[in-house]
Coordinates of C-alpha atoms and ligand atoms in Angstrom, one line a residue:
R1 CA 70.3 98.0 67.6
I2 CA 72.6 95.7 65.6
Y3 CA 73.2 98.1 62.8
K4 CA 73.6 101.0 65.2
R5 CA 76.3 99.0 67.0
Q6 CA 78.4 99.2 63.8
M7 CA 77.8 102.9 63.4
I8 CA 80.8 104.8 61.9
C9 CA 81.5 108.3 62.9
R10 CA 80.3 111.0 60.4
S11 CA 82.9 112.2 58.0
D12 CA 82.6 115.9 58.9
I13 CA 83.1 115.3 62.6
D14 CA 86.2 117.4 62.9
Q15 CA 84.3 120.5 61.8
L16 CA 82.6 120.3 65.2
N17 CA 85.8 120.7 67.1
A18 CA 85.9 124.5 67.0
P19 CA 82.3 124.9 68.2
F20 CA 82.7 122.4 71.0
L21 CA 85.9 124.1 72.2
A22 CA 84.1 127.4 72.1
I23 CA 81.4 126.1 74.4
Y24 CA 84.1 124.7 76.7
E25 CA 85.7 128.2 76.8
T26 CA 82.4 129.9 77.8
L27 CA 81.8 127.4 80.5
K28 CA 85.2 127.6 82.1
P29 CA 85.3 129.8 85.2
A30 CA 87.5 133.0 85.0
E31 CA 90.5 133.3 87.3
E32 CA 88.9 136.1 89.3
E33 CA 86.1 133.7 90.4
K34 CA 88.7 131.5 92.0
A35 CA 90.1 134.5 93.8
K36 CA 86.7 135.4 95.2
Q37 CA 86.2 131.8 96.4
K38 CA 89.5 131.9 98.2
Q39 CA 88.5 135.2 99.8
L40 CA 85.3 133.6 101.2
L41 CA 87.2 130.5 102.4
T42 CA 89.7 132.7 104.3
L43 CA 86.8 134.6 106.0
L44 CA 85.2 131.3 106.9
E45 CA 88.5 130.0 108.3
T46 CA 88.9 133.0 110.5
L47 CA 85.3 132.6 111.9
V48 CA 85.6 128.8 112.4
S49 CA 89.0 129.0 114.1
K50 CA 87.7 131.2 116.9
E51 CA 85.3 128.5 118.0
W52 CA 87.2 125.4 116.9
P53 CA 91.0 126.3 116.9
T54 CA 92.1 122.9 115.6
A55 CA 89.4 122.5 112.9
R56 CA 90.3 122.8 109.2
L57 CA 88.3 123.8 106.2
Y58 CA 88.7 122.1 102.8
L59 CA 87.1 122.9 99.5
Y60 CA 85.7 119.9 97.7
G61 CA 83.3 119.2 94.8
S62 CA 83.3 121.1 91.5
C63 CA 84.9 124.3 92.9
A64 CA 88.1 122.2 93.7
N65 CA 88.0 119.2 91.3
S66 CA 88.5 121.5 88.2
F67 CA 85.2 120.3 86.6
G68 CA 83.2 123.3 87.9
V69 CA 81.6 125.6 85.5
S70 CA 81.4 129.3 85.9
K71 CA 79.2 130.6 88.8
S72 CA 78.9 127.2 90.6
D73 CA 78.2 127.0 94.3
I74 CA 81.1 126.1 96.5
D75 CA 81.3 123.0 98.7
V76 CA 83.2 123.2 101.9
C77 CA 84.1 120.5 104.4
L78 CA 84.7 121.4 108.1
A79 CA 87.1 118.7 109.5
I80 CA 86.8 118.5 113.2
E81 CA 88.8 115.9 115.2
E82 CA 86.6 115.4 118.3
A83 CA 86.0 112.0 119.8
D84 CA 82.3 112.3 119.7
V85 CA 81.1 114.7 117.0
D86 CA 77.5 115.7 117.3
K87 CA 77.1 117.0 113.8
S88 CA 73.7 118.7 114.4
K89 CA 75.0 120.6 117.4
I90 CA 78.1 121.8 115.5
L91 CA 76.0 122.8 112.4
L92 CA 73.6 124.8 114.6
K93 CA 76.6 126.5 116.4
L94 CA 78.2 127.2 113.0
A95 CA 75.0 128.7 111.7
D96 CA 74.9 131.1 114.7
I97 CA 78.5 132.2 114.1
L98 CA 78.0 132.8 110.4
Q99 CA 74.8 134.7 110.9
A100 CA 76.4 136.9 113.5
D101 CA 79.0 137.9 110.9
N102 CA 76.4 139.0 108.5
L103 CA 76.6 136.1 106.0
Q104 CA 73.2 135.9 104.3
N105 CA 70.5 133.2 104.0
V106 CA 72.2 131.1 106.6
Q107 CA 70.3 127.8 107.1
A108 CA 71.3 124.6 109.0
L109 CA 69.9 121.5 107.3
T110 CA 70.5 119.0 110.1
R111 CA 68.2 116.3 108.8
A112 CA 69.5 116.1 105.2
R113 CA 71.2 112.9 103.9
V114 CA 74.4 114.9 104.1
P115 CA 73.7 117.5 106.8
I116 CA 74.9 121.0 105.9
V117 CA 74.8 124.7 106.6
K118 CA 73.9 126.8 103.6
L119 CA 74.9 130.5 103.2
M120 CA 75.4 133.3 100.8
D121 CA 78.3 135.7 100.8
P122 CA 76.7 139.2 100.4
V123 CA 80.0 140.6 99.0
T124 CA 80.5 138.2 96.1
G125 CA 77.0 136.6 95.9
I126 CA 78.7 133.1 96.2
L127 CA 76.4 130.3 97.5
C128 CA 78.2 127.9 99.8
D129 CA 77.3 124.6 101.5
I130 CA 79.4 123.5 104.5
C131 CA 79.3 119.9 105.7
I132 CA 81.2 118.2 108.6
N133 CA 83.9 115.6 108.3
N134 CA 83.1 114.4 104.8
V135 CA 86.8 113.8 104.3
L136 CA 86.3 111.1 101.6
A137 CA 84.7 113.7 99.4
V138 CA 87.8 115.8 99.9
V139 CA 90.1 112.9 98.8
N140 CA 88.0 112.0 95.8
T141 CA 88.0 115.6 94.8
K142 CA 91.8 115.4 94.7
L143 CA 91.7 112.3 92.6
L144 CA 89.5 114.0 90.0
R145 CA 91.7 117.1 90.0
D146 CA 94.8 115.0 89.5
Y147 CA 93.2 113.1 86.5
A148 CA 92.2 116.5 85.0
Q149 CA 95.9 117.6 84.9
I150 CA 97.0 114.6 82.7
D151 CA 95.1 115.4 79.5
E152 CA 93.1 118.5 78.7
R153 CA 90.5 116.4 76.8
L154 CA 89.1 115.1 80.1
R155 CA 88.1 118.5 81.2
Q156 CA 86.8 119.4 77.8
L157 CA 84.7 116.3 77.5
T158 CA 83.4 116.5 81.1
F159 CA 82.3 120.1 80.7
I160 CA 80.4 119.2 77.6
V161 CA 78.8 116.1 79.2
K162 CA 77.8 118.0 82.3
H163 CA 76.4 120.9 80.3
W164 CA 74.4 118.4 78.2
A165 CA 73.2 116.6 81.4
K166 CA 72.1 119.9 83.1
S167 CA 70.4 121.1 79.9
R168 CA 68.5 117.8 79.4
G169 CA 67.5 117.5 83.1
V170 CA 69.5 114.3 83.7
N171 CA 71.7 115.6 86.4
E172 CA 69.1 115.4 89.2
T173 CA 69.8 112.7 91.8
Y174 CA 66.5 113.4 93.5
Q175 CA 64.7 112.5 90.3
G176 CA 66.7 109.3 89.8
T177 CA 69.3 110.6 87.3
L178 CA 73.0 110.9 87.9
S179 CA 75.2 113.3 90.0
S180 CA 77.9 115.4 88.5
Y181 CA 80.4 113.2 90.3
A182 CA 79.0 110.2 88.5
Y183 CA 79.4 111.9 85.1
V184 CA 83.0 112.8 85.8
L185 CA 83.8 109.2 86.7
M186 CA 82.1 108.1 83.4
C187 CA 84.3 110.5 81.4
I188 CA 87.5 109.3 83.2
H189 CA 86.7 105.7 82.7
F190 CA 85.8 106.3 79.0
L191 CA 89.2 108.0 78.4
Q192 CA 91.0 105.1 80.3
Q193 CA 89.3 102.7 77.8
R194 CA 90.3 104.5 74.5
R195 CA 93.0 102.7 72.5
P196 CA 95.7 104.0 72.8
A197 CA 94.5 105.1 76.3
I198 CA 94.2 108.8 76.9
L199 CA 94.3 108.4 80.7
P200 CA 96.1 105.9 82.9
C201 CA 94.7 104.2 85.9
L202 CA 96.3 106.1 88.8
Q203 CA 95.2 103.6 91.5
E204 CA 97.0 100.7 89.7
M205 CA 100.3 102.6 89.6
E206 CA 103.0 103.0 92.2
T207 CA 101.6 104.7 95.4
T208 CA 102.8 108.2 96.0
Y209 CA 99.8 109.4 98.0
S210 CA 98.1 107.5 100.7
V211 CA 95.5 108.3 103.4
T212 CA 93.1 106.3 105.4
V213 CA 89.7 107.9 105.8
D214 CA 86.8 106.3 107.7
E215 CA 88.7 103.0 107.5
V216 CA 88.9 103.3 103.7
K217 CA 92.5 103.2 102.3
C218 CA 92.9 105.7 99.5
A219 CA 96.1 105.2 97.6
Y220 CA 97.3 106.2 94.2
F221 CA 100.0 107.8 92.0
D222 CA 99.5 111.5 92.4
Q223 CA 102.7 112.8 90.7
V224 CA 100.7 113.5 87.6
E225 CA 103.1 116.3 86.3
K226 CA 105.4 113.4 85.4
L227 CA 102.7 112.0 83.1
G228 CA 102.3 115.2 81.0
D229 CA 102.3 113.5 77.6
F230 CA 100.6 110.3 78.6
G231 CA 97.7 110.6 76.0
R232 CA 99.9 111.9 73.2
R233 CA 99.8 108.7 71.2
N234 CA 96.0 109.0 70.9
S235 CA 95.1 111.9 68.6
E236 CA 91.3 111.8 68.9
T237 CA 89.8 115.2 68.9
I238 CA 87.1 116.5 71.3
A239 CA 84.4 116.1 68.7
Q240 CA 85.3 112.5 68.1
L241 CA 85.3 111.8 71.8
V242 CA 81.9 113.4 72.4
W243 CA 80.6 111.3 69.5
A244 CA 82.1 108.1 70.9
F245 CA 81.1 108.8 74.5
F246 CA 77.4 109.1 73.6
N247 CA 77.7 106.2 71.2
Y248 CA 79.1 104.1 74.0
W249 CA 76.4 104.9 76.5
A250 CA 73.6 104.7 73.9
Y251 CA 74.5 101.4 72.1
R252 CA 77.6 99.7 73.4
H253 CA 77.5 99.6 77.2
D254 CA 76.4 96.3 78.6
Y255 CA 73.8 97.5 81.1
A256 CA 72.8 94.0 82.1
N257 CA 76.3 92.9 83.2
A258 CA 78.9 95.6 83.3
V259 CA 80.2 97.9 86.1
I260 CA 82.5 100.8 85.1
S261 CA 85.5 101.1 87.5
V262 CA 87.9 104.0 87.5
R263 CA 89.8 102.2 90.3
T264 CA 90.9 99.3 88.1
G265 CA 90.7 101.2 84.8
S266 CA 88.5 98.4 83.4
L267 CA 85.0 97.0 83.3
L268 CA 84.0 94.7 86.1
S269 CA 81.1 92.3 86.1
K270 CA 78.0 92.8 88.3
Q271 CA 78.5 89.2 89.3
E272 CA 81.9 89.8 91.0
K273 CA 80.5 92.9 92.8
D274 CA 77.4 91.0 93.8
W275 CA 75.4 93.8 92.3
T276 CA 73.1 91.5 90.3
R277 CA 69.9 92.2 92.2
R278 CA 68.1 94.9 94.0
I279 CA 69.1 95.3 97.7
G280 CA 67.1 97.9 99.6
N281 CA 66.9 100.8 97.3
D282 CA 70.1 100.0 95.3
R283 CA 68.8 98.6 92.0
H284 CA 72.2 98.6 90.1
L285 CA 70.5 99.4 86.7
I286 CA 73.6 101.4 85.7
C287 CA 76.7 100.6 87.7
I288 CA 79.5 103.1 88.5
E289 CA 81.9 102.0 91.2
D290 CA 83.1 104.7 93.5
P291 CA 87.0 104.7 93.2
F292 CA 87.5 104.5 97.0
E293 CA 84.2 103.3 98.6
T294 CA 84.1 100.3 96.4
S295 CA 80.8 99.0 97.8
H296 CA 79.2 102.2 96.6
D297 CA 77.4 102.3 93.3
L298 CA 76.9 105.9 92.1
G299 CA 74.1 104.6 89.9
R300 CA 72.1 103.5 92.9
V301 CA 69.8 106.5 92.6
V302 CA 68.6 105.3 89.2
D303 CA 65.3 103.4 89.2
K304 CA 63.3 101.6 86.5
Y305 CA 61.7 104.8 85.2
S306 CA 64.8 107.0 85.3
I307 CA 66.9 104.4 83.6
K308 CA 64.6 104.7 80.6
V309 CA 64.9 108.5 80.6
L310 CA 68.7 108.3 80.8
R311 CA 69.1 105.7 78.0
E312 CA 66.7 107.6 75.8
E313 CA 68.8 110.8 76.4
F314 CA 72.0 108.9 75.5
E315 CA 70.4 107.7 72.3
R316 CA 69.1 111.1 71.5
A317 CA 72.6 112.6 72.0
A318 CA 74.2 109.8 69.9
H319 CA 71.7 110.3 67.1
I320 CA 72.3 114.1 67.1
M321 CA 76.1 113.6 67.1
Q322 CA 75.7 111.2 64.1
Y323 CA 73.1 113.0 61.9
D324 CA 72.3 116.6 63.0
P325 CA 73.7 119.4 60.9
N326 CA 74.2 121.5 64.0
P327 CA 74.8 119.2 67.0
C328 CA 76.4 121.9 69.1
V329 CA 73.0 123.6 69.3
K330 CA 70.6 120.7 69.3
L331 CA 72.5 118.6 71.9
F332 CA 72.0 121.3 74.6
E333 CA 68.4 122.2 73.8
C334 CA 66.6 122.6 77.1
F335 CA 64.4 119.8 78.1
Ligands
LIG401 P1 78.2 120.6 90.3 O1 78.0 121.2 91.6 O2 77.0 120.0 89.7 O3 79.0 121.4 89.4 O4 79.2 119.3 90.6 P2 80.0 118.8 91.9 O5 81.3 118.2 91.3 O6 80.1 119.7 93.0 O7 79.2 117.5 92.2 P3 78.2 117.0 93.3 O8 77.4 118.1 93.8 O9 77.6 115.8 92.6 O10 79.2 116.4 94.4 C1 80.0 117.2 95.1 C2 81.2 116.4 95.6 O11 80.7 115.5 96.6 C3 81.8 115.5 94.6 O12 82.8 116.1 93.9 C4 82.3 114.3 95.4 O13 83.6 114.7 95.9 C5 81.3 114.2 96.5 N1 80.3 113.2 96.2 C6 79.1 113.4 95.6 N2 78.4 112.3 95.5 C7 79.1 111.4 96.2 C8 78.9 110.1 96.5 O14 77.8 109.5 96.2 N3 79.9 109.4 97.2 C9 81.0 110.1 97.5 N4 82.0 109.4 98.2 N5 81.3 111.4 97.2 C10 80.3 112.0 96.6
LIG402 MG1 78.7 121.1 93.9

């Protein structure tokens, strides 16, 4: 471990820029995909407003946070302001309405952790999940999208990390590995920590956007167009950043004590979060603080088996980035 901690980046690292950028370009969704998603959303809005005239639909998740690869499913939130919302009843009603309008494979999953209706649009083939009143997810989607506009390297790095995680089977929360949302937060935090910083900490800046959702105050600086050249003083390239990201998670992160926090743009200690021991199913073996729901550790799904799998995958990736003649192939070899 000791000698690995002092690892110096390979000298030919910048030759990997072009192939990494090429991968990024192939993953990026085309503009016409966005248009099709909008079309489906408009149809859904029409159907929903007939039954619930004051309800609103919002896109969230990767179709709206700018970290979605081509052909992703879309996540939609139905926001209903009723005093006493019986989610199951609404989802079943919604499923009926969608089915009657010829949307395909409509299924109401009322007992899931996040209850949803699933459907497929027969015209575009788009798969869609609709949940009810998950407004915090809509707000954290905006935060991620705003960060993505500050420096393009965030989007590039995240696409590569998500592609790696999916290829290697470590983007499966039901198997104890991390969600896409967690990987995006890891990338944002990593770029906040570079010196000079590539990303600022928007929640520590002047508040220009503020909403309170489910008693959680969400406030940050969202006029990101004013920060256009924030990361300019740092000239690290995408290949260097991919190398350093895996190196960090393989050898440098202090798994025993540290919590990564996009909210503060810094590392916190498990001690101050009181995340030092297992409570219920939350084991806190890798700690990623949610930027708004600060009591929420996105690493909570990780258990004593999957932490080993994850760390071995980080080490494998770091090793490939250091020594493999062709990292852009080897890194993404399917598990
Ligand atoms: P892919 O579908 O894998 O491309 O990524 P995704 O960005 O859609 O990610 P994911 O399916 O993990 O999550 C969808 C959205 O739900 C995220 O963008 C978040 O807005 C939200 N979300 C997911 N997990 C959590 C969580 O544990 N807490 C909160 N507050 N929001 C979450
Ligand atoms: Mg999704």
